[in-house]
Short mmCIF file of C-alpha atoms and ligand atoms in Angstrom, two decimals:
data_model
loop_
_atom_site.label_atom_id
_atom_site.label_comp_id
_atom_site.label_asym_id
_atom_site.label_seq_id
_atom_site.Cartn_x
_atom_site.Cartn_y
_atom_site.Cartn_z
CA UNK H 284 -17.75 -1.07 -0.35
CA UNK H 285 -16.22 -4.27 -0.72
CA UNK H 286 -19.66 -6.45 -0.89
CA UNK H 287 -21.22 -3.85 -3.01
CA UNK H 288 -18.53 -3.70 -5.50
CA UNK H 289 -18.68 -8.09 -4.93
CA UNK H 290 -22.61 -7.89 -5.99
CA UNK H 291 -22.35 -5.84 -8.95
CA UNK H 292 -19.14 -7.87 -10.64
CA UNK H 293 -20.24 -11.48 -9.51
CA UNK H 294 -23.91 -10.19 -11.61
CA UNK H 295 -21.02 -9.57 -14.44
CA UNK H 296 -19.64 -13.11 -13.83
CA UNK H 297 -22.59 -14.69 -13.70
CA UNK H 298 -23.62 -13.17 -17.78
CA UNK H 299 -21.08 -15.56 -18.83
CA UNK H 300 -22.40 -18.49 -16.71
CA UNK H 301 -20.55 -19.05 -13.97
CA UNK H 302 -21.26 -19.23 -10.32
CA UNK H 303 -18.78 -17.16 -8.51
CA UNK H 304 -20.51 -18.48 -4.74
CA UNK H 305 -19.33 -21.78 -5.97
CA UNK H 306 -16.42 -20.76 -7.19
CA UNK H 307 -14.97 -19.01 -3.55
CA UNK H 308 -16.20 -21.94 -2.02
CA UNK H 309 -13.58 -24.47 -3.99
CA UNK H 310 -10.97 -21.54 -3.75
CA UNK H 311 -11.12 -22.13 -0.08
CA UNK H 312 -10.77 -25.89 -0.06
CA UNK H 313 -7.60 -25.42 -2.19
CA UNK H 314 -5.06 -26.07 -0.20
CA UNK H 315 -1.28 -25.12 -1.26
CA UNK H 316 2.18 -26.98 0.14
CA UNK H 317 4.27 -23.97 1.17
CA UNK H 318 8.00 -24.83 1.21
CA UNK H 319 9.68 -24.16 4.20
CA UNK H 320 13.36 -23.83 2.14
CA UNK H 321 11.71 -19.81 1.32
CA UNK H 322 12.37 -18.71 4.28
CA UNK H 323 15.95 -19.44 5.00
CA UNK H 324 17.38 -19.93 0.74
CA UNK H 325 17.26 -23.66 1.63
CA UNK H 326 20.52 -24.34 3.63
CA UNK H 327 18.79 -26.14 6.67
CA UNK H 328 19.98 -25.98 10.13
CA UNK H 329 21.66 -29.40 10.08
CA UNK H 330 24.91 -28.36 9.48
CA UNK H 331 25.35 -27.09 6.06
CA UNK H 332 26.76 -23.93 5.35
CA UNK H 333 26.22 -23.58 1.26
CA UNK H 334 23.59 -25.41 -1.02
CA UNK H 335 24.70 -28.07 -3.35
CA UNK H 336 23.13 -30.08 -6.13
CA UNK H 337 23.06 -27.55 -8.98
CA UNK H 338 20.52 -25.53 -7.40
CA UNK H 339 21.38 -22.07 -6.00
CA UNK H 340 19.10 -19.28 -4.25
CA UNK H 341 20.76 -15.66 -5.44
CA UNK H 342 21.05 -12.38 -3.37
CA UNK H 343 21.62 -11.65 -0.06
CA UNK H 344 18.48 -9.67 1.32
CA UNK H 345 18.93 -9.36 5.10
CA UNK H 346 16.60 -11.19 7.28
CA UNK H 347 17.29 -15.31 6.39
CA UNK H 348 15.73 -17.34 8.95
CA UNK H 349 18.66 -18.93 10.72
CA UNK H 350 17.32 -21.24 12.90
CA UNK H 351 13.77 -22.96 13.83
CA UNK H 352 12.20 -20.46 15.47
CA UNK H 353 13.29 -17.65 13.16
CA UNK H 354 12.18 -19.81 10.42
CA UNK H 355 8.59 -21.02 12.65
CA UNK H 356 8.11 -17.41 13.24
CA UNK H 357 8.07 -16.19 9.30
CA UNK H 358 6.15 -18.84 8.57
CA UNK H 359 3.40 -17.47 11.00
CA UNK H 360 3.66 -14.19 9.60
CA UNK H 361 3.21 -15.88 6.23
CA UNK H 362 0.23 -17.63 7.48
CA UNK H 363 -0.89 -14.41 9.12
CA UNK H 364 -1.09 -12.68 5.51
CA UNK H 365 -2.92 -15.22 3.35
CA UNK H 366 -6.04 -16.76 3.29
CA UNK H 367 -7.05 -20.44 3.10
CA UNK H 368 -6.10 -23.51 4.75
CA UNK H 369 -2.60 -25.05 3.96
CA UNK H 370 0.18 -27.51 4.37
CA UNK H 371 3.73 -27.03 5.18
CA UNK H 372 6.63 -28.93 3.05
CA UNK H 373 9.70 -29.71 5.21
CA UNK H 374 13.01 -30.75 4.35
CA UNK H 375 15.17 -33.64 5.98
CA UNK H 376 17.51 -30.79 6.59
CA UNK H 377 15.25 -29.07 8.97
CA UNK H 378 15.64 -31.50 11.71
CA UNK H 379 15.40 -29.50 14.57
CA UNK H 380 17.88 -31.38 17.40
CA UNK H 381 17.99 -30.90 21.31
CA UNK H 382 21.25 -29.02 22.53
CA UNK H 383 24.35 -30.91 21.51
CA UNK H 384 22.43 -33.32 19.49
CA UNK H 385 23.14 -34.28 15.89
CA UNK H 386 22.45 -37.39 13.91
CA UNK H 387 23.56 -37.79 10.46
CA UNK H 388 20.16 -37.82 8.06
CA UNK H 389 20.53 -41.75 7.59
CA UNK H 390 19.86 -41.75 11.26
CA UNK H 391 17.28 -38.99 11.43
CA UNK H 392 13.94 -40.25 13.39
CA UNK H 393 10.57 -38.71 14.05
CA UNK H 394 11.66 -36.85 17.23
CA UNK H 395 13.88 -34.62 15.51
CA UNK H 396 10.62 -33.25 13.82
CA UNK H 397 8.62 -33.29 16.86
CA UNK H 398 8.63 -29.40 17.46
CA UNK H 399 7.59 -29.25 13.44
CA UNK H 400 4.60 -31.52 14.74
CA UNK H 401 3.95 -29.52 17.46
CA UNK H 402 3.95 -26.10 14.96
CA UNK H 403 1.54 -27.42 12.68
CA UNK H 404 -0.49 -29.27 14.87
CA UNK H 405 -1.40 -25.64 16.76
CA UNK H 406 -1.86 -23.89 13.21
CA UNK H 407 -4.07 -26.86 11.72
CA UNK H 408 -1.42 -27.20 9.16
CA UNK H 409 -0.53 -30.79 7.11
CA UNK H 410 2.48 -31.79 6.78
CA UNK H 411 4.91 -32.95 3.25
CA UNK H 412 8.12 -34.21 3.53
CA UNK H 413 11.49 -34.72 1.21
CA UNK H 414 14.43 -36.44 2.18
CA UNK H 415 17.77 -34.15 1.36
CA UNK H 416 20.06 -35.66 -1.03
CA UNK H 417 21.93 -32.22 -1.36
CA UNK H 418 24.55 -30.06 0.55
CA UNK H 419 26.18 -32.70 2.08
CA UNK H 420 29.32 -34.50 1.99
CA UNK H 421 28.19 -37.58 1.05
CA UNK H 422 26.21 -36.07 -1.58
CA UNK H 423 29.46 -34.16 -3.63
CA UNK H 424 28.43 -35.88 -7.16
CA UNK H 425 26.12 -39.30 -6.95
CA UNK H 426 23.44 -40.12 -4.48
CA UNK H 427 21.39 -42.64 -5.14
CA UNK H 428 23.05 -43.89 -8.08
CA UNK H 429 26.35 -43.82 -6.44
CA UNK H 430 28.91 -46.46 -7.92
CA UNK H 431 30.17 -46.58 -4.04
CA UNK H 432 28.27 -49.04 -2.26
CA UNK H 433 28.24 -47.17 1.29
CA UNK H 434 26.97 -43.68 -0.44
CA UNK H 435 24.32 -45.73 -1.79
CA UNK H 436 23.43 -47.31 1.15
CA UNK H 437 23.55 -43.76 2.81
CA UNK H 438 20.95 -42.44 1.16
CA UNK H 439 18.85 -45.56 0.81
CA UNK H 440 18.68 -45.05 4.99
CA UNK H 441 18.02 -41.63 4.63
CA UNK H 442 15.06 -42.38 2.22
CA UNK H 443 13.66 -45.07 4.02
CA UNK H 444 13.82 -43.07 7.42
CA UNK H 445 12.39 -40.20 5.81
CA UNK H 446 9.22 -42.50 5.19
CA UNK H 447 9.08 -43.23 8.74
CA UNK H 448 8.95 -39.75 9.18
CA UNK H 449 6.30 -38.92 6.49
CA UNK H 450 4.47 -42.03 8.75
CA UNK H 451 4.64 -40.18 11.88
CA UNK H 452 3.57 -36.84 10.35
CA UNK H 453 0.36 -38.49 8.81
CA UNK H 454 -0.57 -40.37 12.02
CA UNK H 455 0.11 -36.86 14.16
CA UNK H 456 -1.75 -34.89 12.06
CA UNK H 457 -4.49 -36.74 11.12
CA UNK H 458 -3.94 -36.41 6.85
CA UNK H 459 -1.63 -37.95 4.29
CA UNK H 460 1.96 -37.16 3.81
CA UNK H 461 3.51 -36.37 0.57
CA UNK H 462 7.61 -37.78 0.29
CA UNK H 463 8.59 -36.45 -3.21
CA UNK H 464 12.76 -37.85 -3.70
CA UNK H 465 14.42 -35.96 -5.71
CA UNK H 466 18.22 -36.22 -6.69
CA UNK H 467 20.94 -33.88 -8.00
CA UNK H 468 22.43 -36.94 -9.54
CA UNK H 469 23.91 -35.79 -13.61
CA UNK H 470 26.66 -35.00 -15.39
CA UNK H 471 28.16 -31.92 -16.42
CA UNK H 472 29.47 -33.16 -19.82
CA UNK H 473 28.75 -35.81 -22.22
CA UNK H 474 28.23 -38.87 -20.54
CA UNK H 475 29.83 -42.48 -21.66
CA UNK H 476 26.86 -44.37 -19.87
CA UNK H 477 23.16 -43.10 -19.76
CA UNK H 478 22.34 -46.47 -18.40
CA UNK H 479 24.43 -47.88 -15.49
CA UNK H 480 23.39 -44.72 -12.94
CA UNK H 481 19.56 -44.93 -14.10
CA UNK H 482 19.65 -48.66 -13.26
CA UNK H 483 21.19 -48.27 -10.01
CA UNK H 484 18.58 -45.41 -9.05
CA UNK H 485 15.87 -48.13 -10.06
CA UNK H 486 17.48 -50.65 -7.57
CA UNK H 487 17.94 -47.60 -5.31
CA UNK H 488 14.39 -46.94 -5.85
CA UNK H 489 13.18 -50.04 -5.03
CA UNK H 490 14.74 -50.96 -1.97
CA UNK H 491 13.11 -47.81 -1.04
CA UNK H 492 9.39 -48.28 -1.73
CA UNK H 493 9.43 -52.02 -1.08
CA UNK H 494 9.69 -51.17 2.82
CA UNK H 495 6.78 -51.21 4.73
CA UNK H 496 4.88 -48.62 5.09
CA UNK H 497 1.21 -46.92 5.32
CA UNK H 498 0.37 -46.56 1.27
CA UNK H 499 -2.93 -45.21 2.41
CA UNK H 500 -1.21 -42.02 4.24
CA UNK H 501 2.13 -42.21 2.98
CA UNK H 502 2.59 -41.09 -1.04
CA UNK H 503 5.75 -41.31 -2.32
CA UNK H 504 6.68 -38.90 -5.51
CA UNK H 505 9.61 -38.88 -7.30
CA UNK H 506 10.57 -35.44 -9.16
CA UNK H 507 12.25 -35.75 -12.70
CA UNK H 508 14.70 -32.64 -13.98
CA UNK H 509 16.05 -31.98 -17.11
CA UNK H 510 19.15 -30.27 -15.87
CA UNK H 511 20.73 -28.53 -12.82
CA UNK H 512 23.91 -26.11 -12.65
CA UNK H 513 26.31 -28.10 -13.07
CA UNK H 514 24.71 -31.09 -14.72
CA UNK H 515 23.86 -29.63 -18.07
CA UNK H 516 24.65 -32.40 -20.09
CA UNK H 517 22.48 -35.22 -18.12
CA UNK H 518 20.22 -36.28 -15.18
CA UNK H 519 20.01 -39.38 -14.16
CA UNK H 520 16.09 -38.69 -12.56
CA UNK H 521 14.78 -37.78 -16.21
CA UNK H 522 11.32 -37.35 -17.21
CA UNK H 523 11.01 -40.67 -19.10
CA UNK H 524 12.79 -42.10 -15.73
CA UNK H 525 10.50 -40.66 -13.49
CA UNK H 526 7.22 -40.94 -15.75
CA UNK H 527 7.81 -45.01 -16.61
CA UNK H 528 8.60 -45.81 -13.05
CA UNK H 529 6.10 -43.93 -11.47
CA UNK H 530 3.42 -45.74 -13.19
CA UNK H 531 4.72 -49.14 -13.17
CA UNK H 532 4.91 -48.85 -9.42
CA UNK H 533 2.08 -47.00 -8.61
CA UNK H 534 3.46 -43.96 -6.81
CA UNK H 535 3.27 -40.50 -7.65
CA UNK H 536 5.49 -38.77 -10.98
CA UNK H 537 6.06 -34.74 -9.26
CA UNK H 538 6.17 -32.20 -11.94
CA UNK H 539 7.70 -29.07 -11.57
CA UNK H 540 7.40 -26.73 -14.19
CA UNK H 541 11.03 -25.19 -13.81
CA UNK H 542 12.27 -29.00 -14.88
CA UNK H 543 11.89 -29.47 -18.42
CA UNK H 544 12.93 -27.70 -21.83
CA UNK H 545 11.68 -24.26 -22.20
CA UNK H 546 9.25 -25.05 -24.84
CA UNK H 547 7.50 -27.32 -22.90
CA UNK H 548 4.58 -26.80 -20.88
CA UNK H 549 4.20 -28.71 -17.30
CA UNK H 550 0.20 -27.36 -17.94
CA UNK H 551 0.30 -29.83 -21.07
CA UNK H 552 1.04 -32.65 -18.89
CA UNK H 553 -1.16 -32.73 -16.67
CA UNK H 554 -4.53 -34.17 -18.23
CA UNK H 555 -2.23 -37.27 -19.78
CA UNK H 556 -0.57 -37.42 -16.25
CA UNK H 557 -4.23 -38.14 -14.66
CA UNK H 558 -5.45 -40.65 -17.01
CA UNK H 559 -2.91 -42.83 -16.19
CA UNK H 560 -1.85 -41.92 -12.22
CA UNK H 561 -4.95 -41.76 -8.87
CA UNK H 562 -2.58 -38.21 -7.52
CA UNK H 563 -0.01 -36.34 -8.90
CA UNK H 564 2.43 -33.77 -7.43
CA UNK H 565 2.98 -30.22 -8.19
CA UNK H 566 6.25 -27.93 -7.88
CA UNK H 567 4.47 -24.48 -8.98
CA UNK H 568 7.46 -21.92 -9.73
CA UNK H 569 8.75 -19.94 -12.45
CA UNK H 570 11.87 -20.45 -14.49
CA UNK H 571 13.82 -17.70 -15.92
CA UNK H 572 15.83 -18.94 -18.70
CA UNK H 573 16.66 -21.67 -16.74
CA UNK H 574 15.82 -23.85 -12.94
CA UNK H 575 15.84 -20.34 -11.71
CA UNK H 576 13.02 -20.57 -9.18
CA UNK H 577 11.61 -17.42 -8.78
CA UNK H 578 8.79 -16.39 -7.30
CA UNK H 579 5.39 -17.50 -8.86
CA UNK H 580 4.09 -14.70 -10.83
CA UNK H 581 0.05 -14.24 -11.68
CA UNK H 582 1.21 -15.63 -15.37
CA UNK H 583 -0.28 -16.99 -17.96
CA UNK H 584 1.35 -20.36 -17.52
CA UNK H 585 0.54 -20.98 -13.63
CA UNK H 586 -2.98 -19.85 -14.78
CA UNK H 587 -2.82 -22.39 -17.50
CA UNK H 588 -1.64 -25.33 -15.12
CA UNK H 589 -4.49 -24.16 -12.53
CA UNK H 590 -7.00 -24.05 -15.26
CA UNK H 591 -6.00 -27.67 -16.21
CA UNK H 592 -6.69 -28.99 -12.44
CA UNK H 593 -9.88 -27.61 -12.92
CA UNK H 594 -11.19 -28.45 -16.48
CA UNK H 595 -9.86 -32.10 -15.41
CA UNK H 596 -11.65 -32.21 -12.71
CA UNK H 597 -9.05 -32.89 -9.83
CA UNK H 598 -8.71 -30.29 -7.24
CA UNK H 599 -8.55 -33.54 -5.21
CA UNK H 600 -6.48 -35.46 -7.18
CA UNK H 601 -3.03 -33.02 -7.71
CA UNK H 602 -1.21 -32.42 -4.85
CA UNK H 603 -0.39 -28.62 -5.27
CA UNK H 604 3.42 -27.39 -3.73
CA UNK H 605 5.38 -24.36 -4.53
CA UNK H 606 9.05 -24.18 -5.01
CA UNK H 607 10.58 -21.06 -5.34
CA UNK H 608 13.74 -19.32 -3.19
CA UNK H 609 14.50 -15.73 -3.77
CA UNK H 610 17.30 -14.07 -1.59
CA UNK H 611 17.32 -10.80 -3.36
CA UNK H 612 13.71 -9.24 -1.85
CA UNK H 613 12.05 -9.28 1.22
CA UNK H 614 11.63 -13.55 2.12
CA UNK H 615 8.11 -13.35 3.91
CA UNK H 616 7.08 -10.75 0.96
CA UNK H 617 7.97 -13.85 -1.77
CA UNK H 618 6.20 -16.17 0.04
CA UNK H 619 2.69 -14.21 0.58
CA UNK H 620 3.67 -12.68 -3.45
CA UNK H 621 3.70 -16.49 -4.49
CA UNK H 622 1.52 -18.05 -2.11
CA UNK H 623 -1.42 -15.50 -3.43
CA UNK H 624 -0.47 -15.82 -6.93
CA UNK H 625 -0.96 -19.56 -6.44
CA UNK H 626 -4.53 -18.92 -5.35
CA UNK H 627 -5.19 -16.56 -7.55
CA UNK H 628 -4.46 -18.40 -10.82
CA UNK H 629 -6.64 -21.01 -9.40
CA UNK H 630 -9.75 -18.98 -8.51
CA UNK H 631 -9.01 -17.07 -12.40
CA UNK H 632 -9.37 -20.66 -12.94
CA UNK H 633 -12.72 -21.63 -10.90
CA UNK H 634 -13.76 -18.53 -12.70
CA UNK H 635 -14.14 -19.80 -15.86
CA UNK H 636 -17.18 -21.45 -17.34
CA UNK H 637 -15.27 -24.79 -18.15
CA UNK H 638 -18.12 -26.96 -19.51
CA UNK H 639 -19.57 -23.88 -21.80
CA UNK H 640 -15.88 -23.55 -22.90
CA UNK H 641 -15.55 -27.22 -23.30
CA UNK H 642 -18.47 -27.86 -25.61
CA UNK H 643 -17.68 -24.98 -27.94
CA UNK H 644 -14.08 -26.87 -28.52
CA UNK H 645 -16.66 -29.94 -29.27
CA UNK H 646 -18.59 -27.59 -31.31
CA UNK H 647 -15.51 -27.00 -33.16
CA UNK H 648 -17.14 -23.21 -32.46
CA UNK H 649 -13.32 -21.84 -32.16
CA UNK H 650 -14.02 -18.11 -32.61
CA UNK H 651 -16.66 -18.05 -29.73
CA UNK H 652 -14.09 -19.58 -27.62
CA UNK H 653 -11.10 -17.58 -28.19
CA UNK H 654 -13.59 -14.58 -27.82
CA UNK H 655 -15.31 -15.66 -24.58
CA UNK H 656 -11.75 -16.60 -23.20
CA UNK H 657 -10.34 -12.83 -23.83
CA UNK H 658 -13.72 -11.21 -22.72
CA UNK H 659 -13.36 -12.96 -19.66
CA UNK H 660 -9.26 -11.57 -19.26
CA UNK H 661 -10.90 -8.11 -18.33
CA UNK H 662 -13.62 -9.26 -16.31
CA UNK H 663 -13.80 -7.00 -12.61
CA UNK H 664 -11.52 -10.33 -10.77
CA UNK H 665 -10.41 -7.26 -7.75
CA UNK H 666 -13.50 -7.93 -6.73
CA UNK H 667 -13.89 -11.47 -6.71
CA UNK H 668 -10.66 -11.62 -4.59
CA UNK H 669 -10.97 -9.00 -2.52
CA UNK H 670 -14.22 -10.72 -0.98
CA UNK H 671 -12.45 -13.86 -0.77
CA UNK H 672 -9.85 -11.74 1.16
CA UNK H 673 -12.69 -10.08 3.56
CA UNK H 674 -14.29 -13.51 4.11
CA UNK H 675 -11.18 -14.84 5.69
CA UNK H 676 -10.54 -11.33 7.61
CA UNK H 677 -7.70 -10.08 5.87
CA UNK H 678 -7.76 -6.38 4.25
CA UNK H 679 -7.43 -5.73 0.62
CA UNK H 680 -4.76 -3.69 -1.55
CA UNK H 681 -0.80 -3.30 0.07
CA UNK H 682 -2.00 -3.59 3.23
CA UNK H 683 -0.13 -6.98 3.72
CA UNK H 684 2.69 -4.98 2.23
CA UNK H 685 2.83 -2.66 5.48
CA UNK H 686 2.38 -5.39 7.63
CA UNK H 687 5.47 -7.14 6.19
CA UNK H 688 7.65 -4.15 6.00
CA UNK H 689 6.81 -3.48 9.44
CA UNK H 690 8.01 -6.73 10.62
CA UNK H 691 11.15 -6.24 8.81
CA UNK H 692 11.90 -3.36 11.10
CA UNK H 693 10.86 -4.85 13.94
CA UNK H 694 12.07 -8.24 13.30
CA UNK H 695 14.37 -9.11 10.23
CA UNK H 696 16.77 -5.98 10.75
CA UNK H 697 17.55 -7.82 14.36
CA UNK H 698 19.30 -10.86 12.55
CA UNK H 699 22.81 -10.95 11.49
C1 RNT T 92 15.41 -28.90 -7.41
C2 RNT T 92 14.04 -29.38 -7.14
C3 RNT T 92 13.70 -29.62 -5.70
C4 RNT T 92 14.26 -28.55 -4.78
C5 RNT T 92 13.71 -28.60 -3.38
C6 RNT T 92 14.51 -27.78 -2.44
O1 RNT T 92 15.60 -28.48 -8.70
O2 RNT T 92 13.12 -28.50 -7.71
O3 RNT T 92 12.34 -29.73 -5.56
O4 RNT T 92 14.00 -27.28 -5.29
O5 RNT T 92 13.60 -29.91 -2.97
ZN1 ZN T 93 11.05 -28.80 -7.25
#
């Protein structure tokens, strides 16, 4: 049912011009970052018991991950549900320590991610990184860009052995590393000085990136943010910060499209982002009236900032992550929801016959192209994606639905 249903709409596909073979076949190099921080509303296991930094996860679903293997476990289930080949993005705060161990994060070394290694080297998986400059005590206002010496010293050793880490990940699993810093570092009201914290998170910066380290598996992002909870009034990591830096020191600017002013469109960015950067970083999520972080939807926008990758040419050249933490619905059901939604912008994406569309823009032939573009909308796409589905042995419809409520009775009702 499923091929014959595949033959006739891919014959449908193929009346506007595009190959839907070659299509599947990118769809399955596309490879997505999945954020651990899902799984368990991003409070770690070293230590913390509430998330700082004017972020916040909302609702209390039963079932949070509350330790490694809980969290190792939903992530297999995750992986279990969708198809593809993908990466895992830790946090600093998912050190996993030994019995009665515990290092502060400036003193946080490869070993304590050994058993991550060890998890992703069995399931083929990549590994991306972030140090944590959030629920901590060292972290109640300023980070990086800390008037207090020490704090800024703190986190300048956390950074730097966070890189060491990102090292050890790309050397154990054979593939680069991504280290995207991002601070919580603003102001609630009205500041007096815009300047003195963004120079100190330059100097903070560059003590950072001027260590040694392997440029050719290691890239460092930084993420910008308009504003957090909190920090309404001012960031010190702003988009001008992040974008100027970035490209005067050749590392990586990381966009995420819940971080700017609601008008403006992370799918906008992109193109001008490439002309002037080798990679660029993605946080895919969705922002509801503000940071909110819920999880991705099939939208017009993610299908807009997939489209982009594609019409630019750069599957290979944007790092693709997801950031989203929802505690008010099944965690393992948000992940596979987003994770799929992900893909499934980008194969609507593939799916499009970019350099027909392209030339009528050059043709200044606008009405063919708005009509070709909403013909297209209503094109028979089930089928496309449920043989992507089959081809990686996974069954189509709300099956994965039953699977995951069934391991919420088996599984999640057992935790606390
Ligand atoms: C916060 C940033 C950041 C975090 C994660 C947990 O607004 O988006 O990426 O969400 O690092
Ligand atoms: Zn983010």
């Amino acid at each position: 049912m499923i091929e014959r249903r595949f033959k006739e709409s891919k014959s449908i596909y193929e009346q506007y011009g595009i190959n839907v073979e070659n299509a599947l076949k990118k769809l399955d190099e596309f490879s997505i970052s999945i954020h651990c921080w899902q799984g368990d509303d991003v409070l770690g296991f070293d230590g913390s018991s509430s998330l700082s930094g004017g972020i916040q996860a909302t609702g209390n679903y039963p079932g949070r991950a509350r330790n490694a293997q809980e969290l190792m476990n939903d992530i297999d289930k995750v992986l279990s549900l969708i198809p593809g080949k993908h990466r895992l993005n830790l946090h600093a705060s998912y050190a996993v320590f030994d019995e009665g161990e515990w290092v502060d994060r400036d003193k946080l070394e490869p070993k304590h991610f050994k058993k991550w290694v060890d998890f992703a080297k069995d399931r083929g998986l990549g590994i991306d990184f972030n140090p944590t400059l959030f629920s901590h005590d060292k972290a109640i206002d300023f980070t990086l860009t800390s008037e207090d010496k020490e704090i800024r010293k703190f986190w300048i050793d956390h950074c730097k052995a966070c890189v060491k880490i990102s090292e050890y990940f790309a050397k154990e699993l054979n593939t680069y590393s991504l280290l995207n810093i991002w601070i919580p570092d603003g102001l609630k009201d009205v500041p007096a000085s815009r300047f003195i914290n963004r120079k100190r998170f330059k100097e903070s910066l560059d003590e950072i990136i001027h260590m040694e380290y392997n440029k050719d598996k290691v890239y460092i992002s930084i993420e910008s943010k308009v504003f957090g909870i909190g920090l309404e009034s001012y960031t010190v990591g702003s988009s001008e910060f992040v974008q100027s830096y970035t490209a005067k020191n050749n590392i990586l600017p990381l966009l995420d499209n819940g971080h700017y002013h609601p008008t403006e469109l992370v799918s906008d960015k992109i193109s001008t982002m490439l002309l002037f950067h080798e990679k660029i970083a993605l946080h895919v999520t969705r922002p509801v009236r503000w940071d909110s972080d819920h999880v991705v939807l099939f939208d017009d926008e993610t299908k807009e900032i997939m489209k982009e990758i594609v019409n630019n040419d750069a599957m290979d050249r944007v790092l693709v992550g997801l950031d989203f933490f929802d505690a008010s619905i099944n965690r393992i059901s948000a992940w596979v929801i987003g994770i799929r939604n992900a893909q499934k912008a980008m194969l609507y994406s593939l799916l499009l016959p970019h350099d027909s569309l392209n030339k009528l823009q050059e043709e200044k032939n606008y009405t063919k192209l708005m009509a070709i573009l909403e013909e297209i909308k209503t094109l028979p796409f089930y089928d496309i994606w449920n043989y992507y589905l089959k081809q990686n042995n996974l069954n189509i419809d709300m099956d994965w639905y039953k699977d995951v409520i069934d391991y919420e009775e088996k599984e999640l009702a057992k935790r606390g």
